[in-house]
Amino acid sequence: MKDIYKIFNEVDIDVEQFEEMEVTAFDKKLLKKQVKSKITRAKKSRSGFAALALAAVFVASTFIGLSFTSMGENIPFVRGFLNKL
């Protein structure tokens, strides 16, 4: 979605076409609330963080398995590497 200010800048309005009218403070607050509710912000996803954490655990367990072979024999996917060495 485009930035709301960029959208407003693209709109051509003839200022002479509109009349000024008095607006109460309550109406101003209500209008501001409605405009703010229409503006949505992109939510950050946490799936990238979870994938990074999973990759870090995988790499750390592989290094432990290759460094300390007695401990590495207990990790199933590292046991295959150690048997081939």
CSV table of N, CA, C and O in Angstrom, one decimal:
chain,number,residue,atom,x,y,z
A,1,MET,N,0.8,-1.2,0.0
A,1,MET,CA,0.0,0.0,0.0
A,1,MET,C,0.9,1.2,0.0
A,1,MET,O,1.9,1.3,0.7
A,2,LYS,N,0.5,2.2,-0.8
A,2,LYS,CA,1.2,3.5,-0.8
A,2,LYS,C,1.1,4.2,0.5
A,2,LYS,O,0.2,4.0,1.3
A,3,ASP,N,2.0,5.1,0.7
A,3,ASP,CA,2.0,6.0,1.9
A,3,ASP,C,0.8,6.9,1.7
A,3,ASP,O,0.5,7.4,0.6
A,4,ILE,N,0.0,7.1,2.8
A,4,ILE,CA,-1.2,7.9,2.8
A,4,ILE,C,-1.0,9.3,2.3
A,4,ILE,O,-1.8,9.9,1.6
A,5,TYR,N,0.2,9.9,2.6
A,5,TYR,CA,0.5,11.2,2.2
A,5,TYR,C,0.8,11.3,0.7
A,5,TYR,O,0.4,12.3,0.1
A,6,LYS,N,1.4,10.3,0.2
A,6,LYS,CA,1.6,10.3,-1.3
A,6,LYS,C,0.3,10.2,-2.0
A,6,LYS,O,0.1,10.8,-3.1
A,7,ILE,N,-0.7,9.4,-1.5
A,7,ILE,CA,-2.0,9.3,-2.1
A,7,ILE,C,-2.7,10.7,-2.1
A,7,ILE,O,-3.3,11.1,-3.1
A,8,PHE,N,-2.6,11.4,-0.9
A,8,PHE,CA,-3.2,12.7,-0.8
A,8,PHE,C,-2.6,13.7,-1.7
A,8,PHE,O,-3.3,14.6,-2.3
A,9,ASN,N,-1.3,13.6,-2.0
A,9,ASN,CA,-0.6,14.5,-2.9
A,9,ASN,C,-1.0,14.3,-4.3
A,9,ASN,O,-0.9,15.3,-5.1
A,10,GLU,N,-1.4,13.1,-4.7
A,10,GLU,CA,-1.8,12.9,-6.1
A,10,GLU,C,-3.2,13.3,-6.4
A,10,GLU,O,-3.6,13.4,-7.6
A,11,VAL,N,-4.0,13.7,-5.4
A,11,VAL,CA,-5.4,14.0,-5.6
A,11,VAL,C,-5.5,15.5,-6.0
A,11,VAL,O,-4.9,16.4,-5.3
A,12,ASP,N,-6.2,15.8,-7.1
A,12,ASP,CA,-6.4,17.2,-7.5
A,12,ASP,C,-7.7,17.7,-7.0
A,12,ASP,O,-8.8,17.1,-7.3
A,13,ILE,N,-7.7,18.8,-6.2
A,13,ILE,CA,-8.9,19.3,-5.6
A,13,ILE,C,-8.9,20.8,-5.9
A,13,ILE,O,-7.9,21.5,-5.7
A,14,ASP,N,-10.1,21.3,-6.3
A,14,ASP,CA,-10.3,22.7,-6.4
A,14,ASP,C,-10.8,23.3,-5.1
A,14,ASP,O,-11.9,22.9,-4.6
A,15,VAL,N,-10.0,24.1,-4.5
A,15,VAL,CA,-10.3,24.6,-3.1
A,15,VAL,C,-11.5,25.5,-3.1
A,15,VAL,O,-12.2,25.6,-2.2
A,16,GLU,N,-11.7,26.2,-4.2
A,16,GLU,CA,-12.8,27.1,-4.3
A,16,GLU,C,-14.2,26.4,-4.3
A,16,GLU,O,-15.2,27.1,-4.1
A,17,GLN,N,-14.2,25.2,-4.6
A,17,GLN,CA,-15.4,24.4,-4.7
A,17,GLN,C,-16.1,24.1,-3.4
A,17,GLN,O,-17.3,23.9,-3.3
A,18,PHE,N,-15.3,24.2,-2.3
A,18,PHE,CA,-15.8,23.8,-1.0
A,18,PHE,C,-16.1,25.1,-0.1
A,18,PHE,O,-15.4,26.1,-0.2
A,19,GLU,N,-17.1,24.9,0.8
A,19,GLU,CA,-17.4,26.0,1.7
A,19,GLU,C,-16.9,25.6,3.1
A,19,GLU,O,-16.9,24.5,3.5
A,20,GLU,N,-16.4,26.6,3.8
A,20,GLU,CA,-16.0,26.4,5.2
A,20,GLU,C,-17.2,26.3,6.1
A,20,GLU,O,-18.2,27.0,5.9
A,21,MET,N,-17.1,25.4,7.1
A,21,MET,CA,-18.2,25.3,8.1
A,21,MET,C,-17.6,25.0,9.4
A,21,MET,O,-16.4,24.5,9.6
A,22,GLU,N,-18.3,25.3,10.5
A,22,GLU,CA,-17.8,25.1,11.8
A,22,GLU,C,-17.9,23.7,12.2
A,22,GLU,O,-18.9,23.0,11.9
A,23,VAL,N,-16.9,23.2,12.9
A,23,VAL,CA,-16.8,21.8,13.3
A,23,VAL,C,-16.5,21.8,14.8
A,23,VAL,O,-15.6,22.5,15.3
A,24,THR,N,-17.2,21.0,15.5
A,24,THR,CA,-17.0,20.9,17.0
A,24,THR,C,-15.7,20.0,17.3
A,24,THR,O,-15.2,19.3,16.4
A,25,ALA,N,-15.2,20.2,18.5
A,25,ALA,CA,-14.0,19.4,18.9
A,25,ALA,C,-14.3,17.9,18.8
A,25,ALA,O,-13.4,17.1,18.5
A,26,PHE,N,-15.5,17.6,19.2
A,26,PHE,CA,-15.9,16.1,19.2
A,26,PHE,C,-15.8,15.6,17.8
A,26,PHE,O,-15.3,14.5,17.5
A,27,ASP,N,-16.4,16.3,16.8
A,27,ASP,CA,-16.3,15.9,15.4
A,27,ASP,C,-14.9,15.8,14.9
A,27,ASP,O,-14.6,14.9,14.1
A,28,LYS,N,-14.0,16.7,15.3
A,28,LYS,CA,-12.6,16.6,14.9
A,28,LYS,C,-12.0,15.3,15.4
A,28,LYS,O,-11.3,14.6,14.7
A,29,LYS,N,-12.2,15.0,16.7
A,29,LYS,CA,-11.6,13.8,17.3
A,29,LYS,C,-12.2,12.6,16.6
A,29,LYS,O,-11.4,11.6,16.4
A,30,LEU,N,-13.5,12.6,16.3
A,30,LEU,CA,-14.1,11.4,15.7
A,30,LEU,C,-13.5,11.2,14.3
A,30,LEU,O,-13.2,10.1,13.9
A,31,LEU,N,-13.3,12.3,13.5
A,31,LEU,CA,-12.7,12.2,12.2
A,31,LEU,C,-11.3,11.7,12.3
A,31,LEU,O,-10.9,10.8,11.5
A,32,LYS,N,-10.5,12.2,13.2
A,32,LYS,CA,-9.1,11.8,13.4
A,32,LYS,C,-9.1,10.3,13.7
A,32,LYS,O,-8.2,9.5,13.2
A,33,LYS,N,-10.0,9.8,14.5
A,33,LYS,CA,-10.0,8.4,14.9
A,33,LYS,C,-10.3,7.5,13.7
A,33,LYS,O,-9.7,6.5,13.5
A,34,GLN,N,-11.3,8.0,12.9
A,34,GLN,CA,-11.7,7.2,11.7
A,34,GLN,C,-10.5,7.1,10.7
A,34,GLN,O,-10.3,6.1,10.1
A,35,VAL,N,-9.8,8.3,10.5
A,35,VAL,CA,-8.7,8.3,9.6
A,35,VAL,C,-7.6,7.4,10.1
A,35,VAL,O,-7.0,6.6,9.3
A,36,LYS,N,-7.3,7.4,11.4
A,36,LYS,CA,-6.2,6.6,11.9
A,36,LYS,C,-6.5,5.1,11.8
A,36,LYS,O,-5.7,4.3,11.6
A,37,SER,N,-7.8,4.8,12.0
A,37,SER,CA,-8.2,3.4,11.9
A,37,SER,C,-8.1,2.8,10.5
A,37,SER,O,-7.9,1.6,10.3
A,38,LYS,N,-8.2,3.7,9.5
A,38,LYS,CA,-8.1,3.3,8.1
A,38,LYS,C,-6.6,3.0,7.7
A,38,LYS,O,-6.4,2.3,6.7
A,39,ILE,N,-5.7,3.7,8.3
A,39,ILE,CA,-4.3,3.5,8.0
A,39,ILE,C,-3.8,2.3,8.7
A,39,ILE,O,-3.8,2.1,9.9
A,40,THR,N,-3.3,1.3,7.8
A,40,THR,CA,-2.8,0.1,8.4
A,40,THR,C,-1.3,0.0,8.1
A,40,THR,O,-0.8,0.5,7.1
A,41,ARG,N,-0.6,-0.5,9.1
A,41,ARG,CA,0.8,-0.7,9.0
A,41,ARG,C,1.2,-2.1,8.7
A,41,ARG,O,0.5,-3.0,9.2
A,42,ALA,N,2.2,-2.3,8.0
A,42,ALA,CA,2.7,-3.7,7.7
A,42,ALA,C,3.2,-4.3,9.0
A,42,ALA,O,4.0,-3.7,9.8
A,43,LYS,N,2.8,-5.6,9.3
A,43,LYS,CA,3.2,-6.3,10.5
A,43,LYS,C,4.5,-7.1,10.1
A,43,LYS,O,4.6,-7.6,9.1
A,44,LYS,N,5.4,-7.1,11.1
A,44,LYS,CA,6.6,-7.8,10.9
A,44,LYS,C,6.4,-9.3,11.2
A,44,LYS,O,5.7,-9.6,12.2
A,45,SER,N,6.9,-10.1,10.4
A,45,SER,CA,6.7,-11.5,10.6
A,45,SER,C,7.9,-12.1,11.4
A,45,SER,O,9.0,-11.6,11.3
A,46,ARG,N,7.6,-13.0,12.2
A,46,ARG,CA,8.7,-13.6,13.1
A,46,ARG,C,9.1,-15.0,12.5
A,46,ARG,O,9.9,-15.7,13.2
A,47,SER,N,8.7,-15.3,11.3
A,47,SER,CA,9.1,-16.6,10.8
A,47,SER,C,10.6,-16.6,10.4
A,47,SER,O,11.2,-17.6,10.5
A,48,GLY,N,11.1,-15.5,10.0
A,48,GLY,CA,12.6,-15.4,9.7
A,48,GLY,C,13.4,-15.6,10.9
A,48,GLY,O,14.4,-16.3,10.9
A,49,PHE,N,13.0,-15.1,12.1
A,49,PHE,CA,13.7,-15.3,13.3
A,49,PHE,C,13.7,-16.8,13.7
A,49,PHE,O,14.7,-17.4,14.2
A,50,ALA,N,12.5,-17.5,13.5
A,50,ALA,CA,12.4,-18.9,13.9
A,50,ALA,C,13.3,-19.7,13.0
A,50,ALA,O,14.0,-20.7,13.4
A,51,ALA,N,13.4,-19.4,11.7
A,51,ALA,CA,14.2,-20.2,10.8
A,51,ALA,C,15.7,-20.0,11.1
A,51,ALA,O,16.5,-20.9,11.1
A,52,LEU,N,16.1,-18.7,11.5
A,52,LEU,CA,17.5,-18.5,11.9
A,52,LEU,C,17.8,-19.2,13.1
A,52,LEU,O,18.9,-19.8,13.2
A,53,ALA,N,16.9,-19.3,14.1
A,53,ALA,CA,17.2,-20.0,15.3
A,53,ALA,C,17.4,-21.5,15.1
A,53,ALA,O,18.3,-22.1,15.6
A,54,LEU,N,16.5,-22.0,14.2
A,54,LEU,CA,16.6,-23.5,13.9
A,54,LEU,C,17.9,-23.8,13.2
A,54,LEU,O,18.5,-24.8,13.5
A,55,ALA,N,18.3,-22.9,12.3
A,55,ALA,CA,19.6,-23.1,11.6
A,55,ALA,C,20.8,-23.0,12.5
A,55,ALA,O,21.7,-23.8,12.4
A,56,ALA,N,20.7,-22.1,13.5
A,56,ALA,CA,21.8,-22.0,14.5
A,56,ALA,C,21.9,-23.3,15.3
A,56,ALA,O,23.0,-23.7,15.6
A,57,VAL,N,20.8,-23.8,15.7
A,57,VAL,CA,20.8,-25.0,16.5
A,57,VAL,C,21.4,-26.2,15.7
A,57,VAL,O,22.2,-27.0,16.2
A,58,PHE,N,21.0,-26.3,14.5
A,58,PHE,CA,21.5,-27.3,13.6
A,58,PHE,C,23.0,-27.2,13.4
A,58,PHE,O,23.7,-28.2,13.5
A,59,VAL,N,23.5,-26.0,13.1
A,59,VAL,CA,24.9,-25.8,12.9
A,59,VAL,C,25.7,-26.1,14.2
A,59,VAL,O,26.8,-26.8,14.2
A,60,ALA,N,25.2,-25.6,15.4
A,60,ALA,CA,25.9,-25.8,16.6
A,60,ALA,C,25.9,-27.3,17.0
A,60,ALA,O,27.0,-27.8,17.4
A,61,SER,N,24.9,-28.1,16.8
A,61,SER,CA,24.9,-29.5,17.1
A,61,SER,C,25.8,-30.3,16.2
A,61,SER,O,26.5,-31.2,16.6
A,62,THR,N,25.9,-29.8,14.9
A,62,THR,CA,26.9,-30.5,14.0
A,62,THR,C,28.3,-30.2,14.4
A,62,THR,O,29.1,-31.2,14.4
A,63,PHE,N,28.6,-29.0,14.8
A,63,PHE,CA,30.0,-28.7,15.3
A,63,PHE,C,30.3,-29.4,16.5
A,63,PHE,O,31.4,-29.9,16.7
A,64,ILE,N,29.4,-29.5,17.4
A,64,ILE,CA,29.6,-30.3,18.7
A,64,ILE,C,29.9,-31.7,18.4
A,64,ILE,O,30.7,-32.4,18.9
A,65,GLY,N,29.0,-32.3,17.4
A,65,GLY,CA,29.2,-33.7,17.1
A,65,GLY,C,30.5,-34.0,16.4
A,65,GLY,O,31.1,-35.0,16.7
A,66,LEU,N,31.0,-33.1,15.6
A,66,LEU,CA,32.3,-33.3,14.9
A,66,LEU,C,33.5,-33.0,15.8
A,66,LEU,O,34.5,-33.6,15.7
A,67,SER,N,33.3,-32.1,16.8
A,67,SER,CA,34.4,-31.8,17.7
A,67,SER,C,34.5,-32.8,18.8
A,67,SER,O,35.6,-33.2,19.2
A,68,PHE,N,33.4,-33.2,19.4
A,68,PHE,CA,33.4,-34.1,20.5
A,68,PHE,C,32.7,-35.4,20.0
A,68,PHE,O,31.5,-35.5,20.2
A,69,THR,N,33.5,-36.3,19.5
A,69,THR,CA,32.8,-37.5,18.9
A,69,THR,C,32.1,-38.4,19.9
A,69,THR,O,31.1,-39.0,19.6
A,70,SER,N,32.5,-38.4,21.2
A,70,SER,CA,31.8,-39.2,22.1
A,70,SER,C,30.4,-38.6,22.4
A,70,SER,O,29.4,-39.3,22.6
A,71,MET,N,30.2,-37.2,22.3
A,71,MET,CA,28.9,-36.6,22.5
A,71,MET,C,28.2,-36.7,21.2
A,71,MET,O,26.9,-36.7,21.2
A,72,GLY,N,28.8,-36.6,20.1
A,72,GLY,CA,28.2,-36.6,18.8
A,72,GLY,C,27.5,-37.9,18.4
A,72,GLY,O,26.6,-37.9,17.6
A,73,GLU,N,27.9,-39.0,19.0
A,73,GLU,CA,27.3,-40.3,18.8
A,73,GLU,C,25.9,-40.3,19.3
A,73,GLU,O,25.1,-41.2,18.8
A,74,ASN,N,25.5,-39.4,20.2
A,74,ASN,CA,24.2,-39.4,20.7
A,74,ASN,C,23.2,-38.6,19.8
A,74,ASN,O,22.0,-38.7,20.0
A,75,ILE,N,23.7,-37.8,18.9
A,75,ILE,CA,22.9,-37.0,18.0
A,75,ILE,C,22.7,-37.8,16.7
A,75,ILE,O,23.6,-38.2,16.0
A,76,PRO,N,21.4,-38.2,16.4
A,76,PRO,CA,21.1,-39.1,15.3
A,76,PRO,C,21.7,-38.7,13.9
A,76,PRO,O,22.4,-39.5,13.2
A,77,PHE,N,21.6,-37.5,13.5
A,77,PHE,CA,22.0,-37.1,12.1
A,77,PHE,C,23.5,-36.9,12.1
A,77,PHE,O,24.1,-37.0,11.0
A,78,VAL,N,24.2,-36.7,13.2
A,78,VAL,CA,25.6,-36.6,13.3
A,78,VAL,C,26.3,-38.0,13.3
A,78,VAL,O,27.4,-38.2,12.8
A,79,ARG,N,25.5,-39.0,13.8
A,79,ARG,CA,26.0,-40.4,13.9
A,79,ARG,C,26.4,-40.9,12.5
A,79,ARG,O,27.4,-41.6,12.4
A,80,GLY,N,25.6,-40.5,11.5
A,80,GLY,CA,25.9,-40.9,10.1
A,80,GLY,C,27.2,-40.4,9.6
A,80,GLY,O,27.9,-41.1,8.9
A,81,PHE,N,27.5,-39.1,10.0
A,81,PHE,CA,28.8,-38.5,9.5
A,81,PHE,C,29.9,-39.2,10.2
A,81,PHE,O,31.0,-39.4,9.6
A,82,LEU,N,29.8,-39.5,11.5
A,82,LEU,CA,30.9,-40.1,12.2
A,82,LEU,C,31.2,-41.5,11.8
A,82,LEU,O,32.3,-41.9,11.8
A,83,ASN,N,30.2,-42.2,11.4
A,83,ASN,CA,30.4,-43.6,10.9
A,83,ASN,C,31.2,-43.6,9.6
A,83,ASN,O,31.9,-44.5,9.3
A,84,LYS,N,31.0,-42.6,8.8
A,84,LYS,CA,31.7,-42.5,7.5
A,84,LYS,C,33.1,-42.0,7.6
A,84,LYS,O,33.9,-42.2,6.7
A,85,LEU,N,33.5,-41.4,8.8
A,85,LEU,CA,34.8,-40.9,8.9
A,85,LEU,C,35.8,-41.9,9.3
A,85,LEU,O,35.9,-42.8,9.8
